[in-house]
Amino acid sequence: MPTNGGGAGGTPDLLPVAEARSRILAGLTPGAAETSPLAEAIGRVLAADLAARLSLPADPVSAMDGYAARSEDCAAAGSSLTRIGESAAGRPWTGVIGPGEAVRIFTGAVVPDGADCIILQEDVEASSEEDGAIVSIREVPQKGRFIRPEGLDVTAGDIILAEGTMMSARLIALATSAGHVTASFYPRPHIGILSTGDELVSPGDTPARGQIVSSNATYLSAFVSACGGVPVELGIARDRPGAMLDALRAAPVPLDLVVTTGGASVGTHDHVVDDLSSTGTELGFWKIAMRPGKPLIHGRVDGIPLLGLPGNPVSSAVCANIFLRPAIARLSGSDHAPEMIAARLATGLPENDRRQDYLRATLSHDDDGLPQATPARQQDSSMIGVYANANALIVRPPFDPPKSAGDMVMVLRLDPLL
Ligand code: AMP
Ligand code: MG
């Protein structure tokens, strides 16, 4: 028999959101590490610490155009030096600067041995742009100023990125600068996506009376990609016993997680629970203390973890943010914590009941520039239009007392890509 989670929060028949999330994550682990190109690593997670191969910069370099010299030779305005060479980016001057000598230098060029200061080109009078020119100093330079010392940014051998780090474009740039072309990554998890329902038609087909376009799978597919996973669409299972198992077992590649939408209640036309029970799997059939979002199914089918989301588009989308996103992160080798901020309510809200509420909202700024949350007027969980135009969810704990305009609430900022 499926088990409903009970427990904390004084709501014995409803499972708190945090408890549901930790139970879902408990059984998930990433696959075996593989070496892959950094250029394709956006959203992937490092499977090992990454040490710098190169120091950045590898040599002391000039931060400005000017002349490299010895500061002791430039102690007074009016001193003059003899230009003996040029150091440009990619074409270092290889000698040693001696007393009374200067080397013309450009931004990014190696500072020659012997030099310890850069005189800005606007602070000198040079007799010509040729070697042998007399360079008179108008402004005394500071020792070390405008020289980027070797290893200023990164030192070879140092750990620059830790295992478990998800790669952003800027971290890919860092690893590349430090001498890497590939790195060890956890594989992108393959997430099966299955819709259920006799009323569904595939995107592109014209729905007849009583039918609707199946949008959940498209949403979840985009969602999985944006979270760094690989979506595997498994189509639409009709409302008959066994259909969802047939579809799952026809998956073209091995799956790390299966997500279903719809058919999760115990109505005459809902078969997900019975189908899963028939496989002998241990099944969690939870009424989660959240709105939108109950019910939620959790279990394994043929050993593959399964998350059964509600059918209503907004319910499945909110559950994807709360449960699927951390699940993909865990399967990818990282952790995901939702980004919560405090905001002032633009309008009042009535007392909340025993379910944690996720209100579709617009996050903006009030006249003082502080975060302000405006709940959407209609919160029906079928309304994908309202969700699509929201940029945040106001999160109200169970039994939250009534709120007035100006009161503080916690807000989950929706990822702009999700
Ligand atoms: P169910 O949980 O199967 O009763 O579905 C609840 C609601 O969600 C129904 O109105 C369904 O039509 C709708 N729904 C179920 N699956 C999808 C889907 N793939 N795309 C859009 N809406 C869906
Ligand atoms: Mg259905």
PDB file of N, CA and C and ligand atoms in Angstrom, residues 196-199 239 261-264 269-270 311, ligand 2:
ATOM      1  N   THR A 196       0.546  11.978 -18.999  1.00  0.00           N
ATOM      2  CA  THR A 196      -0.560  11.012 -18.987  1.00  0.00           C
ATOM      3  C   THR A 196      -1.862  11.761 -19.202  1.00  0.00           C
ATOM      4  N   GLY A 197      -2.760  11.162 -19.947  1.00  0.00           N
ATOM      5  CA  GLY A 197      -4.092  11.742 -20.090  1.00  0.00           C
ATOM      6  C   GLY A 197      -4.707  11.473 -21.449  1.00  0.00           C
ATOM      7  N   ASP A 198      -5.997  11.098 -21.428  1.00  0.00           N
ATOM      8  CA  ASP A 198      -6.726  10.849 -22.676  1.00  0.00           C
ATOM      9  C   ASP A 198      -7.051  12.146 -23.403  1.00  0.00           C
ATOM     10  N   GLU A 199      -6.999  13.268 -22.665  1.00  0.00           N
ATOM     11  CA  GLU A 199      -7.397  14.553 -23.259  1.00  0.00           C
ATOM     12  C   GLU A 199      -6.248  15.234 -23.997  1.00  0.00           C
ATOM     13  N   ASP A 239      -4.988   6.978 -20.539  1.00  0.00           N
ATOM     14  CA  ASP A 239      -5.518   6.608 -19.217  1.00  0.00           C
ATOM     15  C   ASP A 239      -6.037   5.177 -19.223  1.00  0.00           C
ATOM     16  N   THR A 261       3.580  13.450 -15.385  1.00  0.00           N
ATOM     17  CA  THR A 261       2.610  14.469 -14.961  1.00  0.00           C
ATOM     18  C   THR A 261       1.211  13.920 -15.169  1.00  0.00           C
ATOM     19  N   GLY A 262       0.348  14.256 -14.223  1.00  0.00           N
ATOM     20  CA  GLY A 262      -1.055  13.862 -14.302  1.00  0.00           C
ATOM     21  C   GLY A 262      -1.285  12.432 -13.850  1.00  0.00           C
ATOM     22  N   GLY A 263      -2.558  12.085 -13.741  1.00  0.00           N
ATOM     23  CA  GLY A 263      -2.949  10.716 -13.392  1.00  0.00           C
ATOM     24  C   GLY A 263      -2.496  10.273 -12.014  1.00  0.00           C
ATOM     25  N   ALA A 264      -2.158  11.253 -11.175  1.00  0.00           N
ATOM     26  CA  ALA A 264      -1.514  10.896  -9.904  1.00  0.00           C
ATOM     27  C   ALA A 264      -2.502  10.779  -8.751  1.00  0.00           C
ATOM     28  N   HIS A 269      -9.797   7.395 -13.589  1.00  0.00           N
ATOM     29  CA  HIS A 269      -8.935   7.478 -14.770  1.00  0.00           C
ATOM     30  C   HIS A 269      -7.471   7.746 -14.432  1.00  0.00           C
ATOM     31  N   ASP A 270      -7.138   7.635 -13.166  1.00  0.00           N
ATOM     32  CA  ASP A 270      -5.750   7.852 -12.736  1.00  0.00           C
ATOM     33  C   ASP A 270      -5.095   6.502 -12.469  1.00  0.00           C
ATOM     34  N   GLY A 311      -0.972  17.040 -12.657  1.00  0.00           N
ATOM     35  CA  GLY A 311      -1.194  17.326 -14.076  1.00  0.00           C
ATOM     36  C   GLY A 311      -1.374  18.799 -14.382  1.00  0.00           C
TER      37      GLY A 311
HETATM   38 MG    MG B   2      -5.321  12.845 -16.175  1.00  0.00          MG
END
